[in-house]
C-alpha atoms as a PDB file:
ATOM      1  CA  MET A   1      12.853   3.432  -1.462  1.00  0.00           C
ATOM      2  CA  LEU A   2      10.545   3.778  -4.310  1.00  0.00           C
ATOM      3  CA  VAL A   3       7.976   1.372  -6.177  1.00  0.00           C
ATOM      4  CA  ASP A   4       6.686   1.479  -9.713  1.00  0.00           C
ATOM      5  CA  THR A   5       3.205   0.347  -9.563  1.00  0.00           C
ATOM      6  CA  HIS A   6       2.214   0.445 -13.023  1.00  0.00           C
ATOM      7  CA  CYS A   7       4.930  -0.992 -15.544  1.00  0.00           C
ATOM      8  CA  HIS A   8       4.378  -2.992 -18.960  1.00  0.00           C
ATOM      9  CA  LEU A   9       7.896  -4.672 -18.453  1.00  0.00           C
ATOM     10  CA  ASP A  10       6.879  -7.356 -20.725  1.00  0.00           C
ATOM     11  CA  PHE A  11       6.110  -5.333 -23.674  1.00  0.00           C
ATOM     12  CA  GLU A  12       8.357  -6.459 -26.789  1.00  0.00           C
ATOM     13  CA  VAL A  13      10.282  -2.604 -26.220  1.00  0.00           C
ATOM     14  CA  PHE A  14      11.836  -4.220 -23.566  1.00  0.00           C
ATOM     15  CA  ASN A  15      12.972  -7.323 -24.847  1.00  0.00           C
ATOM     16  CA  ASP A  16      16.817  -6.291 -25.638  1.00  0.00           C
ATOM     17  CA  ASP A  17      17.631  -4.599 -22.268  1.00  0.00           C
ATOM     18  CA  ARG A  18      14.767  -6.076 -19.591  1.00  0.00           C
ATOM     19  CA  GLU A  19      17.557  -6.912 -17.282  1.00  0.00           C
ATOM     20  CA  GLU A  20      19.450  -3.322 -17.490  1.00  0.00           C
ATOM     21  CA  THR A  21      16.327  -1.862 -17.370  1.00  0.00           C
ATOM     22  CA  LEU A  22      15.722  -3.650 -13.817  1.00  0.00           C
ATOM     23  CA  ALA A  23      19.300  -2.585 -12.807  1.00  0.00           C
ATOM     24  CA  ARG A  24      18.524   0.986 -13.598  1.00  0.00           C
ATOM     25  CA  ALA A  25      15.337   0.789 -11.421  1.00  0.00           C
ATOM     26  CA  LEU A  26      17.000  -0.803  -8.657  1.00  0.00           C
ATOM     27  CA  ASP A  27      19.926   1.586  -8.727  1.00  0.00           C
ATOM     28  CA  ALA A  28      17.292   4.592  -8.803  1.00  0.00           C
ATOM     29  CA  GLY A  29      15.756   2.953  -5.551  1.00  0.00           C
ATOM     30  CA  VAL A  30      12.745   1.098  -7.035  1.00  0.00           C
ATOM     31  CA  THR A  31      12.680  -2.011  -4.870  1.00  0.00           C
ATOM     32  CA  ARG A  32       9.190  -3.447  -6.386  1.00  0.00           C
ATOM     33  CA  ILE A  33       7.610  -3.222  -9.911  1.00  0.00           C
ATOM     34  CA  LEU A  34       3.938  -4.069 -10.500  1.00  0.00           C
ATOM     35  CA  ASN A  35       3.593  -5.204 -14.123  1.00  0.00           C
ATOM     36  CA  PRO A  36      -0.367  -5.405 -15.173  1.00  0.00           C
ATOM     37  CA  ALA A  37      -1.600  -7.529 -18.047  1.00  0.00           C
ATOM     38  CA  ILE A  38      -3.712  -6.359 -21.134  1.00  0.00           C
ATOM     39  CA  ASP A  39      -5.456  -9.721 -22.240  1.00  0.00           C
ATOM     40  CA  LEU A  40      -5.030 -13.591 -21.211  1.00  0.00           C
ATOM     41  CA  GLU A  41      -1.716 -13.943 -23.116  1.00  0.00           C
ATOM     42  CA  THR A  42      -0.035 -11.348 -21.007  1.00  0.00           C
ATOM     43  CA  SER A  43      -1.528 -12.276 -18.157  1.00  0.00           C
ATOM     44  CA  ARG A  44       0.563 -15.562 -18.353  1.00  0.00           C
ATOM     45  CA  SER A  45       3.708 -13.560 -19.484  1.00  0.00           C
ATOM     46  CA  VAL A  46       3.486 -11.150 -16.552  1.00  0.00           C
ATOM     47  CA  VAL A  47       3.227 -14.044 -14.117  1.00  0.00           C
ATOM     48  CA  GLN A  48       6.218 -15.728 -15.791  1.00  0.00           C
ATOM     49  CA  LEU A  49       8.290 -12.567 -15.613  1.00  0.00           C
ATOM     50  CA  ALA A  50       7.567 -11.962 -12.037  1.00  0.00           C
ATOM     51  CA  HIS A  51       8.707 -15.460 -11.273  1.00  0.00           C
ATOM     52  CA  THR A  52      11.823 -14.325 -13.121  1.00  0.00           C
ATOM     53  CA  TYR A  53      12.851 -11.238 -11.161  1.00  0.00           C
ATOM     54  CA  ASP A  54      12.299 -10.684  -7.745  1.00  0.00           C
ATOM     55  CA  PRO A  55      11.296  -7.177  -7.725  1.00  0.00           C
ATOM     56  CA  VAL A  56       8.462  -7.786 -10.229  1.00  0.00           C
ATOM     57  CA  TYR A  57       4.994  -8.456  -9.181  1.00  0.00           C
ATOM     58  CA  ALA A  58       2.137  -9.031 -11.300  1.00  0.00           C
ATOM     59  CA  CYS A  59      -1.690  -8.237 -12.368  1.00  0.00           C
ATOM     60  CA  VAL A  60      -3.897 -10.401 -14.292  1.00  0.00           C
ATOM     61  CA  GLY A  61      -6.662  -8.890 -16.542  1.00  0.00           C
ATOM     62  CA  VAL A  62      -8.311  -8.016 -19.506  1.00  0.00           C
ATOM     63  CA  HIS A  63      -7.694  -4.269 -20.527  1.00  0.00           C
ATOM     64  CA  PRO A  64     -10.999  -2.980 -21.975  1.00  0.00           C
ATOM     65  CA  ASN A  65      -9.355  -2.193 -25.667  1.00  0.00           C
ATOM     66  CA  GLU A  66      -8.894  -6.171 -25.722  1.00  0.00           C
ATOM     67  CA  GLY A  67     -12.047  -6.645 -24.345  1.00  0.00           C
ATOM     68  CA  THR A  68     -13.499  -8.708 -28.062  1.00  0.00           C
ATOM     69  CA  LYS A  69     -10.810 -11.593 -26.937  1.00  0.00           C
ATOM     70  CA  TRP A  70     -12.949 -12.231 -23.670  1.00  0.00           C
ATOM     71  CA  THR A  71     -14.624 -15.591 -24.171  1.00  0.00           C
ATOM     72  CA  PRO A  72     -16.574 -17.646 -21.797  1.00  0.00           C
ATOM     73  CA  GLU A  73     -13.339 -19.506 -20.529  1.00  0.00           C
ATOM     74  CA  THR A  74     -11.449 -16.427 -20.071  1.00  0.00           C
ATOM     75  CA  ARG A  75     -12.871 -15.720 -16.494  1.00  0.00           C
ATOM     76  CA  SER A  76     -11.935 -19.562 -15.326  1.00  0.00           C
ATOM     77  CA  GLN A  77      -8.373 -19.074 -16.723  1.00  0.00           C
ATOM     78  CA  LEU A  78      -7.860 -15.727 -15.282  1.00  0.00           C
ATOM     79  CA  LYS A  79      -8.844 -17.282 -11.577  1.00  0.00           C
ATOM     80  CA  ALA A  80      -6.442 -19.919 -12.085  1.00  0.00           C
ATOM     81  CA  LEU A  81      -3.696 -17.181 -12.815  1.00  0.00           C
ATOM     82  CA  GLY A  82      -4.434 -15.183  -9.820  1.00  0.00           C
ATOM     83  CA  GLN A  83      -4.137 -17.686  -7.539  1.00  0.00           C
ATOM     84  CA  ASP A  84      -0.230 -17.616  -8.080  1.00  0.00           C
ATOM     85  CA  ALA A  85       1.601 -16.215  -4.970  1.00  0.00           C
ATOM     86  CA  LYS A  86       3.203 -13.542  -7.035  1.00  0.00           C
ATOM     87  CA  VAL A  87      -0.449 -12.094  -8.480  1.00  0.00           C
ATOM     88  CA  VAL A  88      -1.156  -9.091  -6.203  1.00  0.00           C
ATOM     89  CA  ALA A  89      -4.034  -7.595  -8.239  1.00  0.00           C
ATOM     90  CA  ILE A  90      -6.447  -7.872 -10.803  1.00  0.00           C
ATOM     91  CA  GLY A  91      -5.345  -5.624 -13.901  1.00  0.00           C
ATOM     92  CA  GLU A  92      -5.425  -3.708 -15.652  1.00  0.00           C
ATOM     93  CA  ILE A  93      -9.262  -3.601 -16.223  1.00  0.00           C
ATOM     94  CA  GLY A  94     -11.873  -0.567 -16.676  1.00  0.00           C
ATOM     95  CA  ILE A  95     -13.386   1.244 -19.558  1.00  0.00           C
ATOM     96  CA  ASP A  96     -12.010   3.209 -22.367  1.00  0.00           C
ATOM     97  CA  TYR A  97     -14.095   5.313 -24.712  1.00  0.00           C
ATOM     98  CA  TYR A  98     -11.273   7.287 -26.263  1.00  0.00           C
ATOM     99  CA  TRP A  99     -10.173   4.254 -28.469  1.00  0.00           C
ATOM    100  CA  ASP A 100     -13.607   2.805 -28.467  1.00  0.00           C
ATOM    101  CA  ARG A 101     -12.337  -0.745 -29.881  1.00  0.00           C
ATOM    102  CA  THR A 102     -14.721  -2.489 -27.795  1.00  0.00           C
ATOM    103  CA  PRO A 103     -18.865  -1.694 -27.878  1.00  0.00           C
ATOM    104  CA  ALA A 104     -19.151  -0.076 -24.380  1.00  0.00           C
ATOM    105  CA  GLU A 105     -21.879  -2.661 -23.266  1.00  0.00           C
ATOM    106  CA  VAL A 106     -19.123  -5.448 -23.432  1.00  0.00           C
ATOM    107  CA  GLN A 107     -16.577  -3.180 -21.824  1.00  0.00           C
ATOM    108  CA  GLN A 108     -18.985  -2.572 -18.889  1.00  0.00           C
ATOM    109  CA  ARG A 109     -20.234  -6.501 -18.795  1.00  0.00           C
ATOM    110  CA  ILE A 110     -16.650  -7.908 -19.063  1.00  0.00           C
ATOM    111  CA  PHE A 111     -15.287  -4.959 -15.952  1.00  0.00           C
ATOM    112  CA  ARG A 112     -18.297  -6.028 -13.812  1.00  0.00           C
ATOM    113  CA  GLU A 113     -17.140  -9.990 -14.407  1.00  0.00           C
ATOM    114  CA  GLN A 114     -13.346  -9.010 -13.292  1.00  0.00           C
ATOM    115  CA  LEU A 115     -14.503  -6.839 -10.273  1.00  0.00           C
ATOM    116  CA  ASP A 116     -16.517 -10.055  -9.263  1.00  0.00           C
ATOM    117  CA  LEU A 117     -13.388 -12.168  -9.877  1.00  0.00           C
ATOM    118  CA  ALA A 118     -11.702  -9.723  -7.475  1.00  0.00           C
ATOM    119  CA  ALA A 119     -13.958 -10.292  -5.013  1.00  0.00           C
ATOM    120  CA  GLU A 120     -13.279 -13.890  -4.991  1.00  0.00           C
ATOM    121  CA  LEU A 121      -9.765 -13.727  -4.890  1.00  0.00           C
ATOM    122  CA  ASP A 122      -9.510 -10.978  -2.401  1.00  0.00           C
ATOM    123  CA  LEU A 123      -7.610  -9.125  -4.718  1.00  0.00           C
ATOM    124  CA  PRO A 124      -7.754  -5.120  -5.135  1.00  0.00           C
ATOM    125  CA  VAL A 125      -8.072  -4.126  -8.733  1.00  0.00           C
ATOM    126  CA  VAL A 126      -6.231  -1.764 -11.155  1.00  0.00           C
ATOM    127  CA  ILE A 127      -8.282   0.149 -13.352  1.00  0.00           C
ATOM    128  CA  HIS A 128      -7.833   2.112 -16.444  1.00  0.00           C
ATOM    129  CA  THR A 129     -10.187   4.783 -17.426  1.00  0.00           C
ATOM    130  CA  ARG A 130     -10.008   6.980 -20.370  1.00  0.00           C
ATOM    131  CA  ASP A 131     -12.823   9.361 -21.440  1.00  0.00           C
ATOM    132  CA  ALA A 132     -13.838  10.260 -24.914  1.00  0.00           C
ATOM    133  CA  SER A 133     -12.400  13.845 -24.326  1.00  0.00           C
ATOM    134  CA  SER A 134     -11.817  16.346 -21.788  1.00  0.00           C
ATOM    135  CA  GLU A 135     -15.271  17.582 -21.647  1.00  0.00           C
ATOM    136  CA  ASP A 136     -16.902  13.989 -22.002  1.00  0.00           C
ATOM    137  CA  ARG A 137     -16.543  11.996 -18.684  1.00  0.00           C
ATOM    138  CA  ARG A 138     -18.857   9.024 -19.327  1.00  0.00           C
ATOM    139  CA  ALA A 139     -16.219   6.338 -18.970  1.00  0.00           C
ATOM    140  CA  SER A 140     -15.242   8.090 -15.546  1.00  0.00           C
ATOM    141  CA  MET A 141     -18.780   8.241 -14.318  1.00  0.00           C
ATOM    142  CA  ASP A 142     -19.317   4.808 -15.779  1.00  0.00           C
ATOM    143  CA  VAL A 143     -16.316   3.487 -13.470  1.00  0.00           C
ATOM    144  CA  LEU A 144     -17.391   5.162 -10.681  1.00  0.00           C
ATOM    145  CA  ASN A 145     -20.636   3.874 -10.709  1.00  0.00           C
ATOM    146  CA  ILE A 146     -20.138   0.495 -11.675  1.00  0.00           C
ATOM    147  CA  VAL A 147     -17.486   0.392  -9.119  1.00  0.00           C
ATOM    148  CA  GLU A 148     -19.560   2.137  -6.322  1.00  0.00           C
ATOM    149  CA  GLU A 149     -21.918  -1.180  -6.838  1.00  0.00           C
ATOM    150  CA  TRP A 150     -19.442  -3.178  -6.496  1.00  0.00           C
ATOM    151  CA  LEU A 151     -18.136  -1.743  -3.097  1.00  0.00           C
ATOM    152  CA  GLU A 152     -21.696  -1.964  -1.702  1.00  0.00           C
ATOM    153  CA  GLU A 153     -21.752  -5.753  -2.593  1.00  0.00           C
ATOM    154  CA  LEU A 154     -17.992  -6.148  -0.881  1.00  0.00           C
ATOM    155  CA  LYS A 155     -19.504  -4.251   2.176  1.00  0.00           C
ATOM    156  CA  SER A 156     -22.829  -6.260   2.459  1.00  0.00           C
ATOM    157  CA  ASN A 157     -20.622  -9.740   2.304  1.00  0.00           C
ATOM    158  CA  GLY A 158     -18.140  -8.222   5.229  1.00  0.00           C
ATOM    159  CA  SER A 159     -15.288  -8.454   2.555  1.00  0.00           C
ATOM    160  CA  PRO A 160     -11.913  -6.680   3.952  1.00  0.00           C
ATOM    161  CA  LEU A 161     -11.535  -5.769   0.066  1.00  0.00           C
ATOM    162  CA  ALA A 162     -13.722  -2.832   0.948  1.00  0.00           C
ATOM    163  CA  GLU A 163     -11.129  -1.122   2.675  1.00  0.00           C
ATOM    164  CA  ARG A 164      -8.670  -1.629  -0.075  1.00  0.00           C
ATOM    165  CA  PRO A 165     -10.484  -2.145  -3.268  1.00  0.00           C
ATOM    166  CA  GLY A 166      -7.825  -0.920  -5.728  1.00  0.00           C
ATOM    167  CA  VAL A 167      -6.264   2.209  -7.814  1.00  0.00           C
ATOM    168  CA  LEU A 168      -7.255   4.561 -10.542  1.00  0.00           C
ATOM    169  CA  HIS A 169      -4.222   4.036 -12.627  1.00  0.00           C
ATOM    170  CA  SER A 170      -2.930   7.307 -14.340  1.00  0.00           C
ATOM    171  CA  PHE A 171      -5.624   9.422 -13.572  1.00  0.00           C
ATOM    172  CA  SER A 172      -6.790  12.172 -15.338  1.00  0.00           C
ATOM    173  CA  ALA A 173     -10.115  13.114 -14.597  1.00  0.00           C
ATOM    174  CA  GLY A 174     -11.314  16.175 -12.336  1.00  0.00           C
ATOM    175  CA  LEU A 175     -11.307  16.880  -8.659  1.00  0.00           C
ATOM    176  CA  SER A 176     -15.066  15.635  -8.239  1.00  0.00           C
ATOM    177  CA  GLU A 177     -13.938  12.277  -9.771  1.00  0.00           C
ATOM    178  CA  ALA A 178     -11.120  12.112  -7.436  1.00  0.00           C
ATOM    179  CA  GLU A 179     -13.242  13.062  -4.057  1.00  0.00           C
ATOM    180  CA  LYS A 180     -15.841  10.145  -5.226  1.00  0.00           C
ATOM    181  CA  ALA A 181     -12.902   7.862  -5.431  1.00  0.00           C
ATOM    182  CA  LEU A 182     -11.410   8.681  -2.183  1.00  0.00           C
ATOM    183  CA  GLU A 183     -15.169   8.473  -0.613  1.00  0.00           C
ATOM    184  CA  LEU A 184     -14.807   4.865  -2.200  1.00  0.00           C
ATOM    185  CA  ASN A 185     -11.646   3.835  -0.446  1.00  0.00           C
ATOM    186  CA  PHE A 186      -9.526   4.255  -4.119  1.00  0.00           C
ATOM    187  CA  MET A 187      -5.932   4.795  -4.435  1.00  0.00           C
ATOM    188  CA  ILE A 188      -5.144   7.718  -6.929  1.00  0.00           C
ATOM    189  CA  GLY A 189      -2.070   6.892  -9.526  1.00  0.00           C
ATOM    190  CA  ILE A 190      -0.211   9.142 -10.592  1.00  0.00           C
ATOM    191  CA  THR A 191       1.866   9.140 -13.723  1.00  0.00           C
ATOM    192  CA  GLY A 192       4.529  11.276 -15.982  1.00  0.00           C
ATOM    193  CA  PRO A 193       2.073  13.760 -17.314  1.00  0.00           C
ATOM    194  CA  VAL A 194       2.178  15.547 -13.818  1.00  0.00           C
ATOM    195  CA  THR A 195       5.571  16.659 -14.775  1.00  0.00           C
ATOM    196  CA  PHE A 196       4.427  18.155 -17.993  1.00  0.00           C
ATOM    197  CA  LYS A 197       4.405  22.293 -18.092  1.00  0.00           C
ATOM    198  CA  ASN A 198       1.257  21.747 -19.822  1.00  0.00           C
ATOM    199  CA  ALA A 199      -0.646  19.978 -17.018  1.00  0.00           C
ATOM    200  CA  PRO A 200      -1.349  22.839 -14.621  1.00  0.00           C
ATOM    201  CA  LYS A 201      -4.808  20.966 -13.749  1.00  0.00           C
ATOM    202  CA  LEU A 202      -3.295  17.715 -12.722  1.00  0.00           C
ATOM    203  CA  GLN A 203      -0.491  19.072 -10.829  1.00  0.00           C
ATOM    204  CA  ASP A 204      -3.442  21.341  -9.042  1.00  0.00           C
ATOM    205  CA  LEU A 205      -5.180  18.382  -8.440  1.00  0.00           C
ATOM    206  CA  VAL A 206      -2.192  16.271  -6.698  1.00  0.00           C
ATOM    207  CA  THR A 207      -1.827  19.361  -4.157  1.00  0.00           C
ATOM    208  CA  ARG A 208      -5.260  18.982  -3.249  1.00  0.00           C
ATOM    209  CA  LEU A 209      -5.186  15.086  -2.923  1.00  0.00           C
ATOM    210  CA  PRO A 210      -4.020  13.638   0.491  1.00  0.00           C
ATOM    211  CA  GLU A 211      -0.439  11.951  -0.174  1.00  0.00           C
ATOM    212  CA  GLU A 212      -1.569   8.906   1.933  1.00  0.00           C
ATOM    213  CA  ARG A 213      -3.899   8.147  -0.987  1.00  0.00           C
ATOM    214  CA  LEU A 214      -1.331   8.676  -3.870  1.00  0.00           C
ATOM    215  CA  LEU A 215       0.738   5.841  -5.817  1.00  0.00           C
ATOM    216  CA  VAL A 216       3.318   6.501  -8.339  1.00  0.00           C
ATOM    217  CA  GLU A 217       3.466   5.232 -11.383  1.00  0.00           C
ATOM    218  CA  THR A 218       5.355   5.320 -14.841  1.00  0.00           C
ATOM    219  CA  ASP A 219       2.747   3.032 -17.157  1.00  0.00           C
ATOM    220  CA  ALA A 220       6.513   2.531 -19.017  1.00  0.00           C
ATOM    221  CA  PRO A 221       7.156   2.413 -21.882  1.00  0.00           C
ATOM    222  CA  PHE A 222       4.434   5.242 -22.334  1.00  0.00           C
ATOM    223  CA  LEU A 223       4.151   8.775 -20.828  1.00  0.00           C
ATOM    224  CA  THR A 224       7.661   9.324 -20.112  1.00  0.00           C
ATOM    225  CA  PRO A 225       8.200  12.452 -17.860  1.00  0.00           C
ATOM    226  CA  HIS A 226       9.886  15.563 -18.365  1.00  0.00           C
ATOM    227  CA  PRO A 227      12.544  16.048 -19.249  1.00  0.00           C
ATOM    228  CA  TYR A 228      12.844  12.702 -21.297  1.00  0.00           C
ATOM    229  CA  ARG A 229       9.191  13.113 -22.647  1.00  0.00           C
ATOM    230  CA  GLY A 230       9.303  11.617 -26.121  1.00  0.00           C
ATOM    231  CA  LYS A 231      11.742   8.686 -25.234  1.00  0.00           C
ATOM    232  CA  ARG A 232      11.138   5.294 -24.237  1.00  0.00           C
ATOM    233  CA  ASN A 233       9.761   5.398 -20.639  1.00  0.00           C
ATOM    234  CA  GLU A 234      11.083   2.985 -17.900  1.00  0.00           C
ATOM    235  CA  PRO A 235      10.805   2.243 -14.049  1.00  0.00           C
ATOM    236  CA  ALA A 236      13.505   4.031 -12.426  1.00  0.00           C
ATOM    237  CA  ARG A 237      11.890   7.529 -14.006  1.00  0.00           C
ATOM    238  CA  VAL A 238       9.209   6.940 -11.279  1.00  0.00           C
ATOM    239  CA  ARG A 239      11.732   8.846  -9.377  1.00  0.00           C
ATOM    240  CA  LEU A 240      10.932  11.808 -11.568  1.00  0.00           C
ATOM    241  CA  VAL A 241       7.177  11.393 -10.713  1.00  0.00           C
ATOM    242  CA  ALA A 242       7.654  11.217  -6.820  1.00  0.00           C
ATOM    243  CA  GLU A 243      10.144  14.629  -7.082  1.00  0.00           C
ATOM    244  CA  LYS A 244       7.516  16.258  -8.961  1.00  0.00           C
ATOM    245  CA  ILE A 245       4.617  15.138  -6.209  1.00  0.00           C
ATOM    246  CA  ALA A 246       7.153  16.192  -3.605  1.00  0.00           C
ATOM    247  CA  GLU A 247       8.020  19.826  -4.926  1.00  0.00           C
ATOM    248  CA  LEU A 248       4.157  20.256  -5.332  1.00  0.00           C
ATOM    249  CA  LYS A 249       3.419  19.126  -1.935  1.00  0.00           C
ATOM    250  CA  GLN A 250       6.302  21.198  -0.898  1.00  0.00           C
ATOM    251  CA  LYS A 251       7.451  18.176   1.176  1.00  0.00           C
ATOM    252  CA  PRO A 252      11.123  16.560   1.308  1.00  0.00           C
ATOM    253  CA  LEU A 253      11.427  13.716  -1.714  1.00  0.00           C
ATOM    254  CA  GLU A 254      12.414  11.095   0.996  1.00  0.00           C
ATOM    255  CA  ILE A 255       8.828  11.922   3.058  1.00  0.00           C
ATOM    256  CA  ILE A 256       6.748  11.134  -0.619  1.00  0.00           C
ATOM    257  CA  ALA A 257       8.668   8.263  -1.389  1.00  0.00           C
ATOM    258  CA  ASP A 258       8.216   6.788   1.765  1.00  0.00           C
ATOM    259  CA  ILE A 259       4.698   7.033   2.002  1.00  0.00           C
ATOM    260  CA  THR A 260       3.611   6.078  -1.405  1.00  0.00           C
ATOM    261  CA  THR A 261       5.938   3.206  -0.987  1.00  0.00           C
ATOM    262  CA  MET A 262       3.924   2.222   1.970  1.00  0.00           C
ATOM    263  CA  ASN A 263       0.818   2.962   0.211  1.00  0.00           C
ATOM    264  CA  ALA A 264       1.453   0.323  -2.184  1.00  0.00           C
ATOM    265  CA  LYS A 265       2.510  -1.783   0.409  1.00  0.00           C
ATOM    266  CA  ARG A 266      -0.890  -1.830   1.887  1.00  0.00           C
ATOM    267  CA  LEU A 267      -2.814  -2.063  -0.962  1.00  0.00           C
ATOM    268  CA  PHE A 268      -1.013  -5.032  -2.608  1.00  0.00           C
ATOM    269  CA  ASN A 269       0.041  -6.688   0.523  1.00  0.00           C
ATOM    270  CA  TRP A 270       3.293  -7.300  -0.808  1.00  0.00           C
END
């Protein structure tokens, strides 16, 4: 069994073959798919999609690049959606200094607001982080610092969420950031780039991380793994991510598939 813990199945690029895409995923052994939102409109659509297809679950939230859409009413509307039975996380939320579409102070403010909402609903978070460059780690550091403050609040309030706070989606930072995330009880999401020939740093990182803290993701329709790079990604190809992790860990695919599937089950309580 496999799960794809990050796939934008609601995007228009899947409109013509969404059911066929799901069928291919099931044929590949993918039993659950987590569909994060990027704004309030997609938060509504991912919940609807999750109720349409049994294997699909939803996250609701506002992506940092969509932060200018945030209004005083957004939080209450996300709260209402977050109480749906098929919503298992708040996301994707976080900080993105690469595109810089939303002022940094706004990104940080709505990130904190959504972390507080997650605590209120007792839901883990799916965090998007993108640094301005490989040398500029400000986004990663800001995310980790804000999350650390949030974790301290969770612990002081006796929240069980402190033990399963969330996942750093499509992780691309370095070992020191990964170790800090592990200290904070976060999972690390691994996507298609781990299969790329020009990704030795990411591959080395994966060999150093405990598989009990890894999740496999596609981020479809993006980040298509080798040998399909350049084509539309889809949930069935999460198997290629798991295969690469198994190769790097020198373990059978079945072991990595089982462990990452159980990791997702613990985190998302599905």
